[in-house]
Coordinates of C-alpha atoms in Angstrom, one line a residue:
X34 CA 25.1 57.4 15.9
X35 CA 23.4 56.6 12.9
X36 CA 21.6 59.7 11.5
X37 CA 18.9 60.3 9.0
X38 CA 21.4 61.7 6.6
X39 CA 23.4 58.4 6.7
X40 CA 19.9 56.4 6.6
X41 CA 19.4 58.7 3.2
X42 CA 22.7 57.8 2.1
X43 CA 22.2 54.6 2.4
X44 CA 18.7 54.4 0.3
X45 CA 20.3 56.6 -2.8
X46 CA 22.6 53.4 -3.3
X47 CA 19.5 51.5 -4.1
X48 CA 18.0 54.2 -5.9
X49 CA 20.4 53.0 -9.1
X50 CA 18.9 49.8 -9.0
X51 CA 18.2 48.2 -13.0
X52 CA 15.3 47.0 -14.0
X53 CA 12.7 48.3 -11.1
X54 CA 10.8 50.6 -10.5
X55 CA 10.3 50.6 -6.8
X56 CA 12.0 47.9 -3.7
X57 CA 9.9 46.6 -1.0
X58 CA 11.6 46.3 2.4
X59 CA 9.6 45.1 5.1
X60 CA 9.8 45.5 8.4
X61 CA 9.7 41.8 11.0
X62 CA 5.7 41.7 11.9
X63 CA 4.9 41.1 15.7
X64 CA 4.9 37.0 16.3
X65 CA 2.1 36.0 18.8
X66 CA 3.1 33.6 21.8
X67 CA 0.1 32.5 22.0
X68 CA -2.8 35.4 21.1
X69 CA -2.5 38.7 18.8
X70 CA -1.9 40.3 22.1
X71 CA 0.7 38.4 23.9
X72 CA 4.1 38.2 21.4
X73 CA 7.4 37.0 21.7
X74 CA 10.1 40.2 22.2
X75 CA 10.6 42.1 19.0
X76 CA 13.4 41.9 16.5
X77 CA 13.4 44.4 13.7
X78 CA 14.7 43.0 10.5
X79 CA 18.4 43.9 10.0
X80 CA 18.2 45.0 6.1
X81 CA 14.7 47.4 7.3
X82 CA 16.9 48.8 9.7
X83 CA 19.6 49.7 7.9
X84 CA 18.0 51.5 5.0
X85 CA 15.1 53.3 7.1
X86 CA 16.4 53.1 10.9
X87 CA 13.1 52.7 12.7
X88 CA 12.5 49.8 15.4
X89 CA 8.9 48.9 14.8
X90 CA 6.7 46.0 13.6
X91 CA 4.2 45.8 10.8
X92 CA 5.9 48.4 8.7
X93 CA 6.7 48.4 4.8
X94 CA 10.0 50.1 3.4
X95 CA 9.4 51.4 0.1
X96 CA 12.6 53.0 -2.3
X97 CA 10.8 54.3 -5.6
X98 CA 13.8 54.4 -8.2
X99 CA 11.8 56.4 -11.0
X100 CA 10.7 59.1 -8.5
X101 CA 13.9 59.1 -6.2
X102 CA 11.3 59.0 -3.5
X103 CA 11.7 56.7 0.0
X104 CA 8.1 56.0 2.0
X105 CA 7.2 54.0 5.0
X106 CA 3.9 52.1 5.2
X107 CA 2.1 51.5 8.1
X108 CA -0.6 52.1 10.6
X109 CA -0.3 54.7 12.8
X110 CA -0.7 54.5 16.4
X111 CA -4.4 54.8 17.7
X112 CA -5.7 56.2 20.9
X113 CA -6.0 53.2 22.0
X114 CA -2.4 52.5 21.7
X115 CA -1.8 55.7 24.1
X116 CA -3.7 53.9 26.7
X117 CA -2.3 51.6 26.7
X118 CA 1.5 52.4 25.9
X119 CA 1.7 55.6 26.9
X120 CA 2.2 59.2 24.9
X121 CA 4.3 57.9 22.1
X122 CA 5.8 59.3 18.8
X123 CA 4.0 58.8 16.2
X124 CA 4.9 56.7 13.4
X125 CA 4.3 59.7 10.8
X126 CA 6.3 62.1 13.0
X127 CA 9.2 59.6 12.9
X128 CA 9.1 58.3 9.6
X129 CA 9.2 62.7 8.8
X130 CA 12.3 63.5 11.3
X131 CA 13.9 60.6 9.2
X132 CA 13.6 62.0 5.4
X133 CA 11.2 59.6 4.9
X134 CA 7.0 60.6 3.5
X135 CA 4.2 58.1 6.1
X136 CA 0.9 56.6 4.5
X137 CA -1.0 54.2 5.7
X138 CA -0.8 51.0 4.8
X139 CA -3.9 50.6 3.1
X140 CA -2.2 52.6 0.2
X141 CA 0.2 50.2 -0.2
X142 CA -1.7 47.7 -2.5
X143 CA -2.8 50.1 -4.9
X144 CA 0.6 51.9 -4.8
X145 CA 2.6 49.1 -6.3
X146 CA -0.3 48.1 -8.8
X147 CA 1.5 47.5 -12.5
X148 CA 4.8 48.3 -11.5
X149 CA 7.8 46.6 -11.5
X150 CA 8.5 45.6 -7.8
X151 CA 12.2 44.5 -6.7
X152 CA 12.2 42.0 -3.3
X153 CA 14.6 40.2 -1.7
X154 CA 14.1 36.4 -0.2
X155 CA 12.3 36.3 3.2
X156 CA 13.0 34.3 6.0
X157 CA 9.5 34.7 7.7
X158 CA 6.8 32.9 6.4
X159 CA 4.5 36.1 7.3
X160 CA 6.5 38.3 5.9
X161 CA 6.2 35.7 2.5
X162 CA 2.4 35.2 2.7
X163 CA 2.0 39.3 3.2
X164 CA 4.7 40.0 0.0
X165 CA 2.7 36.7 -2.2
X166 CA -0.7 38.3 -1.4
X167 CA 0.2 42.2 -2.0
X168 CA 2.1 41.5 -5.2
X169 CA -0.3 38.5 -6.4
X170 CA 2.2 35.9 -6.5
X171 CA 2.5 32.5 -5.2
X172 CA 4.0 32.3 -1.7
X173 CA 5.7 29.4 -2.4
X174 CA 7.6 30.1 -5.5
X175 CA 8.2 33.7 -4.2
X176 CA 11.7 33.5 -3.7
X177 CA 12.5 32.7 -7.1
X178 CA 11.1 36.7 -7.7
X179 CA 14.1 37.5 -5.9
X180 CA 16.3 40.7 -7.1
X181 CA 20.4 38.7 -7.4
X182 CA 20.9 42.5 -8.1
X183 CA 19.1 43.9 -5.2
X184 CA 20.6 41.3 -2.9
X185 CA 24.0 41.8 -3.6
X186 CA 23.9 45.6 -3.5
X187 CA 22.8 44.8 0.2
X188 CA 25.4 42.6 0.9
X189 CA 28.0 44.9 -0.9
X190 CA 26.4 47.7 1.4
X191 CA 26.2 45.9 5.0
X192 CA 29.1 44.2 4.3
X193 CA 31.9 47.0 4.7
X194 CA 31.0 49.0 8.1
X195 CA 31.6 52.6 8.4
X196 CA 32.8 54.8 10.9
X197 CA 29.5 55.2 12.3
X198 CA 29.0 51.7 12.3
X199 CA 31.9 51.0 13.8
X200 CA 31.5 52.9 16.8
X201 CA 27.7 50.9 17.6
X202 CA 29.8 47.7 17.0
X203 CA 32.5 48.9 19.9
X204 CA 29.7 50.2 22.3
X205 CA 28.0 46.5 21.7
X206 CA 31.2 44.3 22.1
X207 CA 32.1 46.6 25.2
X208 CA 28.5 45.7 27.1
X209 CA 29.6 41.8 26.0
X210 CA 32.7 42.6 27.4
X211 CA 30.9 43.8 30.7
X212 CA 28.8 40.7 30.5
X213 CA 31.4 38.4 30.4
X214 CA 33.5 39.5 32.8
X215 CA 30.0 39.9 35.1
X216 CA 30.1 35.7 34.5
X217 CA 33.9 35.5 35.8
X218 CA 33.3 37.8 39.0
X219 CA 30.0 35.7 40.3
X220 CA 31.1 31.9 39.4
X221 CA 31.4 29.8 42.0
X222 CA 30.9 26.2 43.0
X223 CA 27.7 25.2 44.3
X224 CA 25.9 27.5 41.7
X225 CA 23.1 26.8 39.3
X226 CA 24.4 27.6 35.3
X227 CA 21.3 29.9 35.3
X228 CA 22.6 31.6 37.9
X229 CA 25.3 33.0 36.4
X230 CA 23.0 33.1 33.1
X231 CA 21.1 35.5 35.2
X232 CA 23.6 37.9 36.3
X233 CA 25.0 38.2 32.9
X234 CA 21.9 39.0 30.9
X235 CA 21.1 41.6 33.7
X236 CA 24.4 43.5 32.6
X237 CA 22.6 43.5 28.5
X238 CA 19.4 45.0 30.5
X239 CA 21.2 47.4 32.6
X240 CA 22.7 49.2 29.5
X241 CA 19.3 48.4 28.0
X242 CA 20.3 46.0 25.3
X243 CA 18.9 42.9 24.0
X244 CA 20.7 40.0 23.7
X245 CA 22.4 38.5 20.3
X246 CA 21.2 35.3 20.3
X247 CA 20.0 33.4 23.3
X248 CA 23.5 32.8 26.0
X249 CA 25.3 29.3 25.2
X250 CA 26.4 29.1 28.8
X251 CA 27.6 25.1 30.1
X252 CA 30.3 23.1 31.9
X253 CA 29.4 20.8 28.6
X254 CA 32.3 22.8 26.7
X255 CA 31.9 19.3 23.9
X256 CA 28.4 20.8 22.9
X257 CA 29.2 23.5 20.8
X258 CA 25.9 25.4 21.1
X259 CA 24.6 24.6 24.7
X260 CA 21.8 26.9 25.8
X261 CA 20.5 24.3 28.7
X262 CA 21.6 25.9 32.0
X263 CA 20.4 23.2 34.6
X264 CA 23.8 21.9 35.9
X265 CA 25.1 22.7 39.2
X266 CA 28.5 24.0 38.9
X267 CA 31.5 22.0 41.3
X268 CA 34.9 22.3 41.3
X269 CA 37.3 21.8 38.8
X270 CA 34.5 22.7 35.8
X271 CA 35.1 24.6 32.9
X272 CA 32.7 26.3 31.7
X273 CA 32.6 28.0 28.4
X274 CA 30.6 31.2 28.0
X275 CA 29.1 32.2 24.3
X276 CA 27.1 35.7 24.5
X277 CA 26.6 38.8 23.0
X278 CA 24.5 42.1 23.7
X279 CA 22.3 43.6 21.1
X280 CA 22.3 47.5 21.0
X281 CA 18.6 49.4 20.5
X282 CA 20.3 50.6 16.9
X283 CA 20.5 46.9 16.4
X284 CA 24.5 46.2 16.2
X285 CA 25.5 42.9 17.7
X286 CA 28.7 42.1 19.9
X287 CA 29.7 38.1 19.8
X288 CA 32.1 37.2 22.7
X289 CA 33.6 33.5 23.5
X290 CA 35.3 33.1 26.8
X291 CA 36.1 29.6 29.0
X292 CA 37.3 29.9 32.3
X293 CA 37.7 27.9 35.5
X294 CA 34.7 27.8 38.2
X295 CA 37.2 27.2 41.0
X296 CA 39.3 30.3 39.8
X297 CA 42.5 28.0 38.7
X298 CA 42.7 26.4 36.0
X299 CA 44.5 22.5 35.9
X300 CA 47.8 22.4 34.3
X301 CA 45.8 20.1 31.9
X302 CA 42.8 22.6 31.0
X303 CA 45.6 25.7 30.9
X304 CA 47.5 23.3 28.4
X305 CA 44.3 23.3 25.8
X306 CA 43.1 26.7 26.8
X307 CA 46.7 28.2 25.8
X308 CA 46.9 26.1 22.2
X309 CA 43.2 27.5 21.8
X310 CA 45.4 31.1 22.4
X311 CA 47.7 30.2 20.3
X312 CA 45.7 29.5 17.6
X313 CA 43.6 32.7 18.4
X314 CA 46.7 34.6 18.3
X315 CA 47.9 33.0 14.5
X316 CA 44.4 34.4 12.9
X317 CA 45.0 37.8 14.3
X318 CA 48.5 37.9 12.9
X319 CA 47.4 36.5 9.5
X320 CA 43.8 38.4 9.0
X321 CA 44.6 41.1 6.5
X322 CA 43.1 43.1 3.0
X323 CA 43.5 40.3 0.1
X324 CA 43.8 37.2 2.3
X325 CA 41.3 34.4 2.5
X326 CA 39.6 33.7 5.1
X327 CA 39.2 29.8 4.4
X328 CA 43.3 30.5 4.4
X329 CA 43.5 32.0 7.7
X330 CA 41.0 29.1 9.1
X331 CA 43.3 26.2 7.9
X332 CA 46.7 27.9 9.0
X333 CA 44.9 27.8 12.0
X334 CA 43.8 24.5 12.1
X335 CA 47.8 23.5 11.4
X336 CA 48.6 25.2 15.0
X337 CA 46.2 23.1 16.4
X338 CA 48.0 19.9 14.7
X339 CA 51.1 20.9 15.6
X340 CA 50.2 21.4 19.2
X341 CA 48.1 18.3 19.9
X342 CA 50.5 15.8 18.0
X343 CA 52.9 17.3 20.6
X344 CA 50.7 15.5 22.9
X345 CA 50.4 12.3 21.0
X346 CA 47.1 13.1 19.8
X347 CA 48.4 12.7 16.2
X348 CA 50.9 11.2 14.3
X349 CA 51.7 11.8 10.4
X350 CA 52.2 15.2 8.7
X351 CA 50.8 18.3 9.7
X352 CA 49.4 19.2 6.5
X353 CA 48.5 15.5 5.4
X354 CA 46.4 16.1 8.4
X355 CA 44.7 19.2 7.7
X356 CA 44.3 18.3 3.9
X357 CA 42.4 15.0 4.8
X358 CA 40.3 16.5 7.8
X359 CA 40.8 14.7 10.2
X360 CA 41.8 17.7 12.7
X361 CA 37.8 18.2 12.3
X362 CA 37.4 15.6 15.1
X363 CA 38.6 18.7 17.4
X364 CA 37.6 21.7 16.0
X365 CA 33.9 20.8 14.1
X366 CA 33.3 24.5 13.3
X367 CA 34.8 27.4 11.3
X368 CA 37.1 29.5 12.5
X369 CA 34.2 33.2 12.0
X370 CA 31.6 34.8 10.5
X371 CA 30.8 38.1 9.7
X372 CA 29.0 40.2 12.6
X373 CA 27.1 43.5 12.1
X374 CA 23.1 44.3 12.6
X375 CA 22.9 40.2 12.5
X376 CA 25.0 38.5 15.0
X377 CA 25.8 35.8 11.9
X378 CA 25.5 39.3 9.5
X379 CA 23.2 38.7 6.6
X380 CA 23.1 34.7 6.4
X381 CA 19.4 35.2 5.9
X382 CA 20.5 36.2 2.2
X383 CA 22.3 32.5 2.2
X384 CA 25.8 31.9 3.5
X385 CA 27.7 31.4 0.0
X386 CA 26.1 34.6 -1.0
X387 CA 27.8 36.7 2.0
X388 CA 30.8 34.6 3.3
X389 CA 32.0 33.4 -0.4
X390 CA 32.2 35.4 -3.7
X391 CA 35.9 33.9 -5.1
X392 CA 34.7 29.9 -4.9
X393 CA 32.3 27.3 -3.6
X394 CA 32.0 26.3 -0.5
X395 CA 33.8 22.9 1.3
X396 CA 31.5 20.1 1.4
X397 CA 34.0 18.2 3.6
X398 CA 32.8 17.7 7.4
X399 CA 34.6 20.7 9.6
X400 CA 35.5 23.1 6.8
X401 CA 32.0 23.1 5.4
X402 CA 30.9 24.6 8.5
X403 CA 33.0 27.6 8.1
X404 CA 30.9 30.4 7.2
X405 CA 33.3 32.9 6.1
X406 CA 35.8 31.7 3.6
X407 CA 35.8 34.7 1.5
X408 CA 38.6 37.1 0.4
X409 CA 39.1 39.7 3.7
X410 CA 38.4 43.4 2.2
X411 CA 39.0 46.8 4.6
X412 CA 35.6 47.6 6.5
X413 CA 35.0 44.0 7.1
X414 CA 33.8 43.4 10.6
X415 CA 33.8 39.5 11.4
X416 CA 34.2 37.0 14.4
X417 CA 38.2 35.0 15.4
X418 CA 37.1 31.9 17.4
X419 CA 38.8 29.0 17.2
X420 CA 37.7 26.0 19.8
X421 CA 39.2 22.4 20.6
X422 CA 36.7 20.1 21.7
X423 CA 36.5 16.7 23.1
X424 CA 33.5 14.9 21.9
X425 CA 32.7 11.2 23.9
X426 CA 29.8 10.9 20.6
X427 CA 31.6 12.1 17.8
X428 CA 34.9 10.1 18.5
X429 CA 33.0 6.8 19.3
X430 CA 31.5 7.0 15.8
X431 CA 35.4 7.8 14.1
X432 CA 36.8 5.1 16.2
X433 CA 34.2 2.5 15.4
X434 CA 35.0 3.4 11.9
X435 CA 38.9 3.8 11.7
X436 CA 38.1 7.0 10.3
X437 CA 41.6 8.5 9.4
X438 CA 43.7 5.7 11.8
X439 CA 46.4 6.7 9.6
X440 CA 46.3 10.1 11.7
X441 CA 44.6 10.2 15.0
X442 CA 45.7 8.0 18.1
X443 CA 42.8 7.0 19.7
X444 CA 43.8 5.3 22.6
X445 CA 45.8 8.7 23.4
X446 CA 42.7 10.8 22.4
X447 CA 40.3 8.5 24.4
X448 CA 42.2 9.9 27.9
X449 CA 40.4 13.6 27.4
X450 CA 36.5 12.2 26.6
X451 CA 36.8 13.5 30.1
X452 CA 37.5 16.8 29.4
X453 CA 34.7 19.0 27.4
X454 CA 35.7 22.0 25.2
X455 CA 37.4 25.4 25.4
X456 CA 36.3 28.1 22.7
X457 CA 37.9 31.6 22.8
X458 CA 36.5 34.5 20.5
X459 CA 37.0 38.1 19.8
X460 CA 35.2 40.7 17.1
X461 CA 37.3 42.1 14.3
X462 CA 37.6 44.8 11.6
X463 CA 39.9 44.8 8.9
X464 CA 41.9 47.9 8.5
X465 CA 43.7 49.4 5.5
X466 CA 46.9 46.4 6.2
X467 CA 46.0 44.5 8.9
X468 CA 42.8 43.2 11.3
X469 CA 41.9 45.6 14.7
X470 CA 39.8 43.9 17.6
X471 CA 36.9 46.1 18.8
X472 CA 36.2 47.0 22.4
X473 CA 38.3 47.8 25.2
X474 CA 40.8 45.1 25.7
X475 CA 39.3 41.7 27.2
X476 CA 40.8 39.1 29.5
X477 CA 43.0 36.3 27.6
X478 CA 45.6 34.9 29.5
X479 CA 45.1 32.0 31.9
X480 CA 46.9 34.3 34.4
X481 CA 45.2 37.4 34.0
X482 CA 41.7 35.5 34.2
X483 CA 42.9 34.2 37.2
X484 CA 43.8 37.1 38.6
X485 CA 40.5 38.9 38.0
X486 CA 38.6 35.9 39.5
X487 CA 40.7 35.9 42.3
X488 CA 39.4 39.3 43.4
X489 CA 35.9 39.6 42.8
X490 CA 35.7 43.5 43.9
X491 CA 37.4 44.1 41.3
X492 CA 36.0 46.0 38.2
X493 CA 37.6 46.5 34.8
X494 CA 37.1 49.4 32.9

């Protein structure tokens, strides 16, 4: 549980900020579907949340270094919200029971007047055009006003989970757990993807969670990011499942897992699915304090080599291979990112700001898309999922090209455009010499998947 003494713990690392004399945090504002009073479901900002903990809209954050003083901004609730919400806590009262003084939001402008203001960059254009027209700035050159210092004392911060933390993260991988394994129990043939869609996300509701990002959920396995669900399932799919459930206290769980709609897996899907293992299995063995993780994603890349020139998918030298990119034909992606508050933690801040510090990111096609590449440090909580995929468009365009002939056998590779994609994916901290997955422990093996689909009474705890 995060308390208000961790909240004010939190804030006094800010309070040593240089060169300020007071940080603005704003809250996300309510986004309108379609009038003021009809809005799309509510996300709090993750930075708001972590310094001042409360899950409302239309709020301003407000850390005064000189005074050692935090405030929240904001209009309270009206009788009219009573009516038609219900009795509610006030915003005051909350703000109080949180070590934090209320004022109305109308104080705001002539509370930052002549002093020096430290911001972030915003990823909102309301949340811009609101900060441009308080501090008198242009909204369009208002990200160059923001604090390098500010942002990474935030990153620094969110980046290295606590105890407390830690146990939100476990509760939220262990409902994506329960949502996964929801998936498994109801597939069959004959199904609708949304219907299994449907009784997964009911799981996040049940424990009254929102979800991470909206479900990838498809017999399309090739398209890395599906989130159509119009197929009809048959026999002999695969279907690859990508969700996560969001807690109230805003920590994210990220879960990958591919499994067979007719309960069995081919001898020729189990022979991907267990290289896809394998490779799982080579970052959790490597992960570690002091090791990068651009390292870990191209010693796992070479297990993928390794195992798919076993099946004539290559030929040349393994790390020839890997050097050159051409294993990105199968595995377009990075291998993680970092997971926390955000289910892709902070990449509002920019991705080379949070998932490198050491060196640049790759420009070259695959590895560019890794998002984490930095240099693993204890407290780190971040994402394993590596994923082979067979992709009709993608390999059309190399072989048109002779992209990397020297390497990749296409007439051998051209046999799977059949096949789709298997990605597998678990959530990791790093511990003082090693890595640690969180939640209870989660289905793997072709055989114990199996298994579990086999009997669809049962229920894991």
């Amino acid at each position: 549980m995060i308390t208000k003494e961790i909240l004010q713990k939190r804030r006094k690392v800010l309070q040593h900020l240089q060169g300020a004399d007071m940080i603005l945090l704003p809250a996300n504002m309510n986004s309108p579907m379609n009038c003021r009073d009809n809005c799309y479901p509510f996300v709090q900002d993750a930075t708001f949340q972590y310094y001042f903990g409360m899950n409302h809209p239309n709020l301003i954050g407000v850390i005064d270094v000189k005074e050692k003083k935090d405030y929240i901004f904001g209009k309270d609730f009206s009788m009219d919200d009573i009516i038609w919400m219900g009795k509610i806590k006030f915003l005051k009262e909350e703000a109080e029971e949180l070590g934090l003084e209320f004022r109305d939001l109308g104080e705001l402008s002539n509370f930052v007047k002549g002093r020096r203001v430290s911001i972030t960059n915003y990823y909102r254009a309301d949340t811009v055009f609101y900060i441009a027209k308080l501090l008198e700035k242009d909204p369009y050159t208002l990200e160059k006003d923001a604090s390098e210092e500010l942002i990474s004392k935030i990153i620094e911060q969110r980046n290295h989970k606590t105890e407390e933390e830690l146990e939100e993260l476990e509760k939220a991988v262990n409902v994506t757990r329960e949502m996964h394994l929801e998936a498994m129990r109801v597939v069959r043939a004959g199904m609708k993807e949304s219907e299994v869609v449907a009784a997964l996300e009911a799981v996040a509701a049940k424990h009254e969670c929102y979800l991470s990002f909206p479900t990838i959920f498809s017999k399309n396995g090739q398209v890395l990011h599906n989130h159509r669900h119009d197929n009809i399932l048959q026999e002999g799919d695969l279907v690859i499942l990508d969700a996560g459930a969001k807690l109230p206290s805003g920590y994210c769980g990220d879960m990958t897992s591919t499994f067979p709609v007719s309960k069995k897996y081919s001898d020729r899907q189990k022979k991907i699915y267990n290289i896809v293992i394998r490779m799982f299995e080579k970052a959790e063995q490597l992960c570690r304090p002091g090791i990068t993780y651009r390292e870990v994603h191209l010693e796992v890349c070479k297990v993928m080599v390794e195992e798919l020139k076993e099946l004539g998918l290559f030929h040349g030298e393994v790390e020839n291979i890997v050097i050159a990119g051409a294993h990105a034909l199968f595995m377009p992606h990075g291998l993680g990112h970092m997971l926390g508050l955000d289910v892709h933690d902070m990449e509002n801040f920019g991705e080379e700001k949070v998932g490198y510090a050491e060196f640049p990111k790759s420009t070259q096609f695959g590895l560019a898309s890794l998002r984490l590449g930095r240099e693993l440090e204890e407290g780190f909580v971040y994402t394993i999922e590596p994923g082979i995929y067979f992709i009709p468009e993608l390999f059309e365009l190399w072989r048109k090209e002779k992209k990397f002939e020297e390497f990749l056998n296409y007439d051998a590779i051209a046999k799977y455009m059949d096949f789709g994609g298997i990605r597998y994916e678990g959530d990791f901290v790093i511990t003082k010499d090693g890595c640690r997955r969180l939640g209870k422990k989660m289905l793997k093996y072709p055989q114990e998947i199996e298994e579990y689909m086999e009997n669809t009474n049962q229920r894991l705890e």
